[in-house]
XYZ file of C-alpha atoms in Angstrom:
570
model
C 0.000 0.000 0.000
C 0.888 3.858 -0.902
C 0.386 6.866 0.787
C -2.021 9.141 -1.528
C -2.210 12.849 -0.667
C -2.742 15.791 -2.523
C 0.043 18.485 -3.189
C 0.096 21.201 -0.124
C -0.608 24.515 -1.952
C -0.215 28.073 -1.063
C -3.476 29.967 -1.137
C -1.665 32.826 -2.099
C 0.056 31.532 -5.103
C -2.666 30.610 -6.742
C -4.627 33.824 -6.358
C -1.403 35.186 -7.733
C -1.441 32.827 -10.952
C -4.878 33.578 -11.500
C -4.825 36.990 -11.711
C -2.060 36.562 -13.733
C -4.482 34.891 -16.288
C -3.775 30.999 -15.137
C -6.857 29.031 -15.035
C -7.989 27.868 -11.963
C -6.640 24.115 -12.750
C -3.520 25.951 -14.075
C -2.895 27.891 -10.713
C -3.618 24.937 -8.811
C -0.955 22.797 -10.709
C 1.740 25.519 -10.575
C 0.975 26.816 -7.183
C 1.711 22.963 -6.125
C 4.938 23.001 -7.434
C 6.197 26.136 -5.389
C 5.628 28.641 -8.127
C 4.147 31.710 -6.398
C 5.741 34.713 -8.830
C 4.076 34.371 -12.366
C 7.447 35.518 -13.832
C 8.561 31.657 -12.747
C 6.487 30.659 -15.730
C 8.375 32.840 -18.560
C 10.381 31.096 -20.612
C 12.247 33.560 -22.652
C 16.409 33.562 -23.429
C 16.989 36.546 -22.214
C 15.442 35.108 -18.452
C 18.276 33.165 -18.420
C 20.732 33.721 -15.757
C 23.866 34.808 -17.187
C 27.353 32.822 -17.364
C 28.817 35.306 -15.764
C 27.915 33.800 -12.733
C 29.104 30.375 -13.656
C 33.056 29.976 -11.910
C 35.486 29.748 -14.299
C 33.549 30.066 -17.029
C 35.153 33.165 -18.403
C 38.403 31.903 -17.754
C 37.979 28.953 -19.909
C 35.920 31.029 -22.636
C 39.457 33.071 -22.970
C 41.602 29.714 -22.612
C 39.052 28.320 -25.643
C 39.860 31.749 -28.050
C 43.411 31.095 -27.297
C 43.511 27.429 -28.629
C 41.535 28.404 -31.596
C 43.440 31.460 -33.030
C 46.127 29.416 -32.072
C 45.039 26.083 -34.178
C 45.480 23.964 -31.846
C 43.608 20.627 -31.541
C 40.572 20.305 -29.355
C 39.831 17.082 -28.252
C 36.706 16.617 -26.509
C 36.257 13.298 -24.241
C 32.776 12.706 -23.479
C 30.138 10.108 -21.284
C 28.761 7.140 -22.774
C 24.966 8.421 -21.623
C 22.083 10.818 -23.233
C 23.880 13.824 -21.148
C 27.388 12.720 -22.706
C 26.677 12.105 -25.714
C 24.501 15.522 -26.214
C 27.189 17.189 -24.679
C 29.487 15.869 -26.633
C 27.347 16.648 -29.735
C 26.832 20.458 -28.454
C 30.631 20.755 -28.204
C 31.571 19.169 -31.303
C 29.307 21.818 -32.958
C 29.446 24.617 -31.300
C 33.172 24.581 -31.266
C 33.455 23.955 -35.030
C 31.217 26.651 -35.589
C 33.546 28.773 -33.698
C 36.238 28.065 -35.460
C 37.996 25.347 -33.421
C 39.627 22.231 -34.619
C 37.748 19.836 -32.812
C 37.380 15.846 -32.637
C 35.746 13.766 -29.931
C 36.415 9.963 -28.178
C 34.015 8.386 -25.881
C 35.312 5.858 -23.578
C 32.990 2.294 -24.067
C 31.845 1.344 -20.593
C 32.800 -1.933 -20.594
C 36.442 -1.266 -21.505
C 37.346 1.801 -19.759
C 35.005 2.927 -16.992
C 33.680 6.635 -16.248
C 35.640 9.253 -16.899
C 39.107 10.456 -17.679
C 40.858 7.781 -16.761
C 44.880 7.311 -17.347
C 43.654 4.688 -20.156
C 41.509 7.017 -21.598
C 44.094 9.550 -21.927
C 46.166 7.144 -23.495
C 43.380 6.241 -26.162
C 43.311 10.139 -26.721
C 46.827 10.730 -27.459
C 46.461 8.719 -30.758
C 44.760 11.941 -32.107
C 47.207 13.741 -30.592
C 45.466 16.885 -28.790
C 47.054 19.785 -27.667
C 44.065 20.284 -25.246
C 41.289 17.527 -23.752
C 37.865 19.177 -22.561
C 35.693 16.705 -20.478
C 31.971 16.666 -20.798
C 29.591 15.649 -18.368
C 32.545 13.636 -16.287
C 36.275 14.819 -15.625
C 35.120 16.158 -11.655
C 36.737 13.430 -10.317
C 39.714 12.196 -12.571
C 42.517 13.019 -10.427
C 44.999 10.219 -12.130
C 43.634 11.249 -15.908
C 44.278 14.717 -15.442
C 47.971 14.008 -13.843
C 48.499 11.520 -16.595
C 47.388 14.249 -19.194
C 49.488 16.652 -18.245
C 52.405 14.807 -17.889
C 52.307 13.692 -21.414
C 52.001 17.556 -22.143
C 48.345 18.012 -23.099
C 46.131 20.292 -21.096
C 42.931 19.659 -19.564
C 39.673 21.566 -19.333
C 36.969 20.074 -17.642
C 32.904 20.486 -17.668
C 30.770 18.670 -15.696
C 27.934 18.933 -12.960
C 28.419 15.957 -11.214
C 29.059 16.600 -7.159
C 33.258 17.061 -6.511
C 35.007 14.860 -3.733
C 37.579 15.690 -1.400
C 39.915 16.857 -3.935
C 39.741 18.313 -7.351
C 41.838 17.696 -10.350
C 44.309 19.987 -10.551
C 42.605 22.215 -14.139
C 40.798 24.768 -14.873
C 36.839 23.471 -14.248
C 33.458 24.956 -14.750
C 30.887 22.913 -12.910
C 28.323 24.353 -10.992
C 28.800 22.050 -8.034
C 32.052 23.130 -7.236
C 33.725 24.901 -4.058
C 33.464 28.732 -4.527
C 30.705 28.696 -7.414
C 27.668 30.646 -6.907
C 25.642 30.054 -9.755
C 21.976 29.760 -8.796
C 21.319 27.045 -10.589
C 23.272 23.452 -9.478
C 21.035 21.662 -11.449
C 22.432 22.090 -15.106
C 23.087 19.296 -17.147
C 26.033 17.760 -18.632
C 25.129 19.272 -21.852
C 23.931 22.605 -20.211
C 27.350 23.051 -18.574
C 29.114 22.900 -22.444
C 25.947 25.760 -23.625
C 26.872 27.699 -21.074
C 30.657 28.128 -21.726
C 29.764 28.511 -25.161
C 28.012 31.533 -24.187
C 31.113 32.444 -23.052
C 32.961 31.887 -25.790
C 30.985 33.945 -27.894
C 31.437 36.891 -25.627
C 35.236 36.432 -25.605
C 35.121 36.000 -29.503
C 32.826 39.540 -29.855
C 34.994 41.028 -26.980
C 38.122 40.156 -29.325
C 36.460 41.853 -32.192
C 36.262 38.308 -34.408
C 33.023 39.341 -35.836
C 33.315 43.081 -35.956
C 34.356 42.731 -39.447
C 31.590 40.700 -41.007
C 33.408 38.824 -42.900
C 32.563 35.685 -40.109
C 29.657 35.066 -38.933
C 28.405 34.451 -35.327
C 26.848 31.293 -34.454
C 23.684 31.705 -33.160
C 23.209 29.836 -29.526
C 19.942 28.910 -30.007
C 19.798 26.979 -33.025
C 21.343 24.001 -30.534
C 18.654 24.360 -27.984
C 17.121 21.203 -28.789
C 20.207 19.080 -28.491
C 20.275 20.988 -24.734
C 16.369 20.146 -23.935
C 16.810 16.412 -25.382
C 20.442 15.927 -23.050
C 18.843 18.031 -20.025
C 15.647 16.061 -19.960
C 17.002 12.726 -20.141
C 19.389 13.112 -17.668
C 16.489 13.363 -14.628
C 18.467 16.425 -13.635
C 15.557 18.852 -11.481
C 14.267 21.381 -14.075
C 14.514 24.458 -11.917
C 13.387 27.750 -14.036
C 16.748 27.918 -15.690
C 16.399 24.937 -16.637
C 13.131 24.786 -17.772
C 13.718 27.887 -20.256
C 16.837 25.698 -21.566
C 14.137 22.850 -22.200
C 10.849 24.642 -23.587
C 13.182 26.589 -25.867
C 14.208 23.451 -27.384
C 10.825 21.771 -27.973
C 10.085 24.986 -29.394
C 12.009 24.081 -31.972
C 11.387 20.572 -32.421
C 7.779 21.438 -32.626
C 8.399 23.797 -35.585
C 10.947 21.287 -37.155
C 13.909 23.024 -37.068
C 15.740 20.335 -34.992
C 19.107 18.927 -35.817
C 18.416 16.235 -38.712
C 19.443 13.586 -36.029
C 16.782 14.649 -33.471
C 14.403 14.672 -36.516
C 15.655 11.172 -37.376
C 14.872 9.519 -33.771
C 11.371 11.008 -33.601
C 10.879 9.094 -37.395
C 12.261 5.827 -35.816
C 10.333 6.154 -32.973
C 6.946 6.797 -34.758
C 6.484 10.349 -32.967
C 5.481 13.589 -34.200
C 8.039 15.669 -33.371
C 4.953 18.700 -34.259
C 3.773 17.755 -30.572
C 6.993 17.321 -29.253
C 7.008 16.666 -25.303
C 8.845 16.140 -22.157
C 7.680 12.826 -22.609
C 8.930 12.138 -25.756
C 12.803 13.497 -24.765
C 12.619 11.283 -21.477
C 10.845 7.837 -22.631
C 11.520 8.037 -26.489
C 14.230 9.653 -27.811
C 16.774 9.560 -24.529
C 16.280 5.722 -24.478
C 17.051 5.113 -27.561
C 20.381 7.322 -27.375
C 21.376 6.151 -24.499
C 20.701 2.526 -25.806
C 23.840 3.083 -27.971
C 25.866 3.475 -24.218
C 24.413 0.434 -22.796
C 24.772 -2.434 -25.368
C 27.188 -0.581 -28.042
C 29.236 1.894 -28.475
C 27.622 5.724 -27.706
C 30.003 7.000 -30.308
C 27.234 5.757 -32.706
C 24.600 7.834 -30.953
C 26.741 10.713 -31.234
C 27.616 10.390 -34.848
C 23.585 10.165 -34.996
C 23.089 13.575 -33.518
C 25.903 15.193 -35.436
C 24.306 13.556 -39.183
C 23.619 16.089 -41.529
C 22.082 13.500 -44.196
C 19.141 13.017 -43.526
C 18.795 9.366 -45.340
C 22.173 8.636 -43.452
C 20.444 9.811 -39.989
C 17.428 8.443 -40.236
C 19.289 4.875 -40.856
C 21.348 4.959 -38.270
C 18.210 6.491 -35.787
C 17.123 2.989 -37.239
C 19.328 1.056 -35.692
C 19.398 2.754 -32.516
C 15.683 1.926 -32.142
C 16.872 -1.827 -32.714
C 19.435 -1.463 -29.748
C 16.260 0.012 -27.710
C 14.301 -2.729 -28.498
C 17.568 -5.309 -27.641
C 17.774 -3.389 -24.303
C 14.247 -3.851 -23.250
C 14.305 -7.861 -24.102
C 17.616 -7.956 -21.681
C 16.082 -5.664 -18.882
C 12.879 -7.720 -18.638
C 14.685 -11.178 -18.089
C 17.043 -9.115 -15.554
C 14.502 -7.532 -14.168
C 12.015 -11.212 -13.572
C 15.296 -13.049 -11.711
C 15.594 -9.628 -9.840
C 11.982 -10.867 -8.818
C 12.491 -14.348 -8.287
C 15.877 -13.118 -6.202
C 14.068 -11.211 -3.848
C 10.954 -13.689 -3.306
C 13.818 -15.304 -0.526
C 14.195 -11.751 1.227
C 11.829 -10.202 3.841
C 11.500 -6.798 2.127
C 9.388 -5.116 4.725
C 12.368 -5.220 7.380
C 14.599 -4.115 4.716
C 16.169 -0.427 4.475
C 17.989 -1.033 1.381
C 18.122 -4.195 -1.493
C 21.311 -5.345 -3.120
C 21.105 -7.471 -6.134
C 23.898 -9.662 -7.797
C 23.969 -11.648 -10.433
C 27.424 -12.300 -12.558
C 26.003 -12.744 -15.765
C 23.803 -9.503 -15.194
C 24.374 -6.906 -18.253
C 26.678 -4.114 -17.062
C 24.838 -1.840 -19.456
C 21.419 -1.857 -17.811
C 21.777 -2.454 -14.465
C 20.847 0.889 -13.902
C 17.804 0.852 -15.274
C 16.618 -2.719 -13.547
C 17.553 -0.139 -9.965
C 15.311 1.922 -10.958
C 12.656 -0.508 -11.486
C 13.266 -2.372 -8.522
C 13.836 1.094 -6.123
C 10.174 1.755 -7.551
C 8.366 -1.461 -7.198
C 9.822 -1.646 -3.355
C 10.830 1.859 -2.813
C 14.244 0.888 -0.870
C 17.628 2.705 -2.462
C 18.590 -0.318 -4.667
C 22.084 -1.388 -6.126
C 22.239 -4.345 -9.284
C 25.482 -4.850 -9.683
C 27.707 -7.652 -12.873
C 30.606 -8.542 -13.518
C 33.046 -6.201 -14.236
C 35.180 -8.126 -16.601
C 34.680 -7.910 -20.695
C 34.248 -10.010 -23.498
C 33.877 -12.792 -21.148
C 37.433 -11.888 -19.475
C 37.244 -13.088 -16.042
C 37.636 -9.909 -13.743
C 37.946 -9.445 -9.385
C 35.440 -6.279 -9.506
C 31.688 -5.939 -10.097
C 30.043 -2.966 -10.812
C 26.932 -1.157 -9.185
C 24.282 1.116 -10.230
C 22.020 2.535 -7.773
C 19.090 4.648 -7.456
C 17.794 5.618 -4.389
C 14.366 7.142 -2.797
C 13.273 10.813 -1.364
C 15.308 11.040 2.357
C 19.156 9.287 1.148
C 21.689 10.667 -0.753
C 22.812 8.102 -2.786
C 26.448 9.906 -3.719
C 26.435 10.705 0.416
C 25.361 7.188 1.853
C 27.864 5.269 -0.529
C 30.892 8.472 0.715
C 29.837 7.229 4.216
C 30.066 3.339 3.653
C 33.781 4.549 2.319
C 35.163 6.750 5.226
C 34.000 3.781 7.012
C 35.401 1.375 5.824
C 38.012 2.751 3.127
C 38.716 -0.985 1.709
C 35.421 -1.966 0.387
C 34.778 0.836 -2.701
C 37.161 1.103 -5.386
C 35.104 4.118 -7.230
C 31.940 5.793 -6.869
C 30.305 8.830 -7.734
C 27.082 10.353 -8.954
C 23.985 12.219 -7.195
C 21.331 12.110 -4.650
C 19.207 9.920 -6.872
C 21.651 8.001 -8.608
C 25.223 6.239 -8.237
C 27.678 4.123 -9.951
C 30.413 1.940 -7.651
C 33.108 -0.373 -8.550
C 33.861 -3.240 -5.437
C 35.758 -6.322 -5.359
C 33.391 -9.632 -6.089
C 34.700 -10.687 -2.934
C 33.860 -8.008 -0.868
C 29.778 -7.845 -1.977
C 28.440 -9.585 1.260
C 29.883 -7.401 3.453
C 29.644 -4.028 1.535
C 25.452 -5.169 1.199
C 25.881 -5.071 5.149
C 27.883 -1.998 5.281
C 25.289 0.073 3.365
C 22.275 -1.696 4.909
C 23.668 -0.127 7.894
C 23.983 3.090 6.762
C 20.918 3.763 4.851
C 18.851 2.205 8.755
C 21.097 5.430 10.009
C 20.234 7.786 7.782
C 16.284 6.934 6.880
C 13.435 6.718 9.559
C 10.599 4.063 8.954
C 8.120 6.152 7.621
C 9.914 6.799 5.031
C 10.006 3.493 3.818
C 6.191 4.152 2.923
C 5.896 5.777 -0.750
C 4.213 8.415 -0.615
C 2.196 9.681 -3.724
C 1.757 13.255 -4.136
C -0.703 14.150 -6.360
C -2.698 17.483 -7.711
C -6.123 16.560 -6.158
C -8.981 15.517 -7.709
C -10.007 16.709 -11.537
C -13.367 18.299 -12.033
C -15.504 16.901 -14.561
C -15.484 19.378 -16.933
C -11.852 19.086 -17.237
C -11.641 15.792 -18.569
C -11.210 16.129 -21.697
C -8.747 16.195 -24.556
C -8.037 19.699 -24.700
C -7.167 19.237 -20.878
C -4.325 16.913 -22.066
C -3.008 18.635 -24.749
C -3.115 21.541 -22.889
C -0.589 19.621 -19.766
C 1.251 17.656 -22.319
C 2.998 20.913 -23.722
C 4.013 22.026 -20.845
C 7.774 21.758 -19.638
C 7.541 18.885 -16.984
C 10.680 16.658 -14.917
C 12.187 15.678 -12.464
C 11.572 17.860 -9.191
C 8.553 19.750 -11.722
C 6.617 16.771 -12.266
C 3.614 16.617 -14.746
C 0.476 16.744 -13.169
C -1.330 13.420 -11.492
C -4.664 13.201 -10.349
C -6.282 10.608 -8.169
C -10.523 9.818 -8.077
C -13.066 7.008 -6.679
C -13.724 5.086 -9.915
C -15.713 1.209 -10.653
C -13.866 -1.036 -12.981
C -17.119 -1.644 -16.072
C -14.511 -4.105 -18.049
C -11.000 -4.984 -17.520
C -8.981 -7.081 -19.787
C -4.806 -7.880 -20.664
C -3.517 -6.496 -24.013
C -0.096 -7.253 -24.661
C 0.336 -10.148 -22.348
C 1.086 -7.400 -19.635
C -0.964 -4.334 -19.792
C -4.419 -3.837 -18.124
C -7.086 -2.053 -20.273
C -10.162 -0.777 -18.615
C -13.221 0.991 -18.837
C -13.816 2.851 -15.728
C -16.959 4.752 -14.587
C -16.318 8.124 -12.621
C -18.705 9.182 -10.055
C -20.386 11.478 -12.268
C -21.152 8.774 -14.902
C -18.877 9.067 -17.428
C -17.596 6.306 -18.644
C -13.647 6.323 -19.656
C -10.846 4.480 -21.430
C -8.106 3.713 -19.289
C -4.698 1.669 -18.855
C -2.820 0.117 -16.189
C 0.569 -0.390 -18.366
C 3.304 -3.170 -17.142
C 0.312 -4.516 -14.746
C -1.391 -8.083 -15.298
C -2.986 -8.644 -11.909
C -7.030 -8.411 -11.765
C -7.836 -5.064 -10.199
C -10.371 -4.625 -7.451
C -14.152 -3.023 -8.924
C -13.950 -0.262 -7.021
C -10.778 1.692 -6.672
C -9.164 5.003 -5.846
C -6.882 5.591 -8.724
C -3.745 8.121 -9.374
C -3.703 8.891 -13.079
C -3.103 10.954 -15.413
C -4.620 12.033 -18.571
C -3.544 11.172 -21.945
C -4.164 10.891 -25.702
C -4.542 7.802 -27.154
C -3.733 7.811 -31.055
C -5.214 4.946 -32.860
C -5.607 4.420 -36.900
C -6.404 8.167 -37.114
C -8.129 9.010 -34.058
C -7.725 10.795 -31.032
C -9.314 9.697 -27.606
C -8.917 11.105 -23.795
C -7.223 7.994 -21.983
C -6.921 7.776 -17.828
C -3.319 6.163 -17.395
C -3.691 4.586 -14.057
C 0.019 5.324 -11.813
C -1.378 3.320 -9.223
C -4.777 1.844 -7.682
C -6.274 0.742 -4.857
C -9.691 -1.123 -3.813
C -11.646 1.072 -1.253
């Protein structure tokens, strides 16, 4: 059982939004997600806060003009997920555009590991850079950095991950780091590289590149949508600066002036990128990017994004869609002996789940935490082998995800200072984590952190709670209702609107071997399609549901559809 309760909202606010010109469901929504200044809800460039609050970003604008009057060769080293690899993308571009000589390597998980690694530097000398800039990783690469710069190349690094104890010894512009003030600590991988591009351009019209006409300056915007799609499917929290960065970008997707490999993905994925949505960038298009990471090489899903055929694009978009579809078949056997696994473990008296297997896929381990944090809401770690190509290996890797009230990054820094011996690596966020630990040592480090995470959450957190925006009158169920939500910027810590209402199950029947279609029969008679997706089990005739309200597309027409989050008999 759940906890259901409605979003508190501030009385205030919503007066506020109304006046403004919000509807009353509008104000409600809004005024439930701590927006009490309509100004909150503009989502114009020049509401952007400026990178002249960003640390170092200046610095590394004017290191950046340097290399490029100079002709030196930019190497950029990216991450092997959707943040990476649109980072990667944004750089590649936007640094051409200025002028640079630029290339890019991204390390393959299996081979190399996170970040700039001494190995990785090594696979970068082959192009023979006279300066690496990291992308979305780099915060923590003490050893790569050294290693860099003893073989005489310079590094630059970009990232927003949290720092550790010690930084590498470069120039960096994160906005996580000691000493930087920026407003915003929630930016991106990808939003990081837009943002020192900013400053690049100022340095470049400070420097008097353009004064002449005879170059022109790149306009920013026209790689907005590569920011949304990287920004999005990272899960980073879409605070207002984030959320211009975002709507901006489907702005353009909308009016099809994407990048040809954006446009390419939506065709693959049988979207219209005219209604493009948060939705979409999160559960469409970042999947199958990231896809490339998991079971390929993400150099593939770079090379996507940066396709200016459009036959050539659209192919490869193809084949990335294939990889999704690969992913999902491996995730759903993972995620049934994650099932099976746990049918042996009291979960009720558990504070955390660990969950081992050595012929697990390293590549989406991740995602069966996430499924498994939400079906038993406990911080979860799966961990595999570490080894490749069958190469028998002494480590196994972790990916965790973790519930409101622990840290993830914190509880796993803890387990460390505690006892130094049992992590190799880790890093990440609140939500989610990566580790490295010796096979031998997985017993006790599933103690270790047991313990911690019973010190650092209280029962009653244990419970999920499900926040939701009340219940929806009526009159507001209706198409124009969803359409009217759907284009709306919506993420992590700005979540799209849920509902929850007393309904009785009319008909209820499986589609797809494992999705629940219903009829449902609201209190004021109306009778409505609905779907329980990923859910099998027979479901009670009279329920209080969470939902929230959809389109459903089929052969041509359009339909209001209840997606049921979760149920309940009452």
């Amino acid at each position: 059982m759940s906890l259901i309760r409605p979003r508190p909202i501030a009385p205030q606010a919503v007066a506020a939004l109304q006046q403004a010109g919000y509807t009353p469901l509008q104000a409600r929504i809004y005024a439930a997600r701590g927006i009490a200044d309509p100004q909150e809800l503009e989502h114009e460039l020049s509401r952007l806060l400026p990178f002249t609050l960003l640390k170092n970003a200046t610095a590394m604008a004017a290191r950046l003009a340097d290399a490029i009057a100079a002709g030196q060769r930019l190497l950029i080293v990216g991450d092997y997920d959707a943040d990476g690899a649109t980072a990667t993308t944004l750089g590649m571009k936007g640094l051409a555009a200025f002028g640079a000589v630029v290339d890019f390597i991204v390390p393959n998980r299996f081979e190399y590991g996170y970040g700039l690694t001494p190995e990785i530097v090594d696979l970068a000398r082959a192009k023979a850079p006279d300066v690496i800039i990291t992308v979305d990783n780099g915060i923590a690469s003490l050893a790569g950095v050294r290693h860099a710069q003893a073989h005489g190349i310079e590094v630059l690094i970009t990232d927003h991950h949290l720092p550790g104890d010690e930084l590498p010894p470069a120039l960096i512009v994160n906005p996580n780091q000691p000493g930087c003030t920026f407003p915003s600590k929630n930016l991106a991988g990808v939003g990081v590289m837009f943002y020192v591009l900013m400053a690049l351009r100022a340095e470049l019209r400070q420097r008097g590149v353009y004064a002449n006409g005879q170059q022109a300056e790149p306009n920013l915007a026209q790689w907005l949508d590569i920011v949304a799609l990287g920004t999005v499917a990272d899960v980073v929290k879409l605070d207002a600066n984030n959320r211009i960065l975002v709507e901006q970008g489907l702005k353009r997707m909308r009016a099809g002036r994407a990048c040809t490999g954006i446009m390419a993905l939506f065709a693959a994925a049988g979207r219209y990128h005219g209604r493009a949505s948060c939705f979409d960038l999160g559960f469409t298009l970042g999947p199958r990017l990231n896809a490339a990471g998991r079971l390929d090489d993400m150099s593939f899903g770079i090379n996507t994004l940066l396709a200016t055929d459009e036959g050539q694009a659209l192919q490869q978009a193809k084949a990335l869609d294939q990889l999704n579809r690969a992913r999902r078949e491996i995730e759903q056997g993972m995620r049934e002996e994650a099932e099976r696994a746990l049918l042996a473990v009291d979960v009720a008296d558990r504070y955390s789940l660990c969950l081992y297997q050595p012929d697990w896929h390293q590549g989406v381990i991740g995602i069966v935490a996430s499924r498994v944090k939400d079906q038993f809401h406990r911080p979860t770690l799966v961990f595999a082998d570490g080894g490749v190509d069958g190469v028998v290996c002494d480590e196994i890797k972790g990916s965790g995800r973790s519930i409101p009230g622990l840290h993830l990054r914190d509880a796993l820094d803890l387990v460390s200072k505690r006892q130094p011996q049992l992590i190799r690596k880790f890093g990440g966020h609140a939500m989610a984590a990566g580790l490295t630990i010796a096979k031998a040592d997985y017993a006790a480090f599933a103690v270790a952190f047991e313990d911690v995470c019973r010190e650092l959450l209280d029962e009653s957190q244990l419970t999920r709670v499900i926040e939701t925006d009340g219940e929806l009158p009526a009159d507001a169920l209706q198409i124009a209702t969803a359409e009217q939500l759907d284009r709306q910027v919506w993420g992590q810590g700005f979540p799209a609107p849920v509902f929850q209402g007393r309904f009785r199950v009319v008909e209820q029947r499986i589609v797809g071997e494992k999705h629940s279609k219903l009829k449902l029969s609201s209190p004021e008679g109306m009778v409505l399609d609905a779907m329980r997706f990923n859910y099998a089990e027979p479901i009670p005739r009279d329920i209080q549901a969470v939902y929230k309200i959809a389109v459903n597309e089929f052969r041509g027409e359009r339909h209001l559809q209840l997606q049921l989050e979760y149920c309940e008999a009452v």
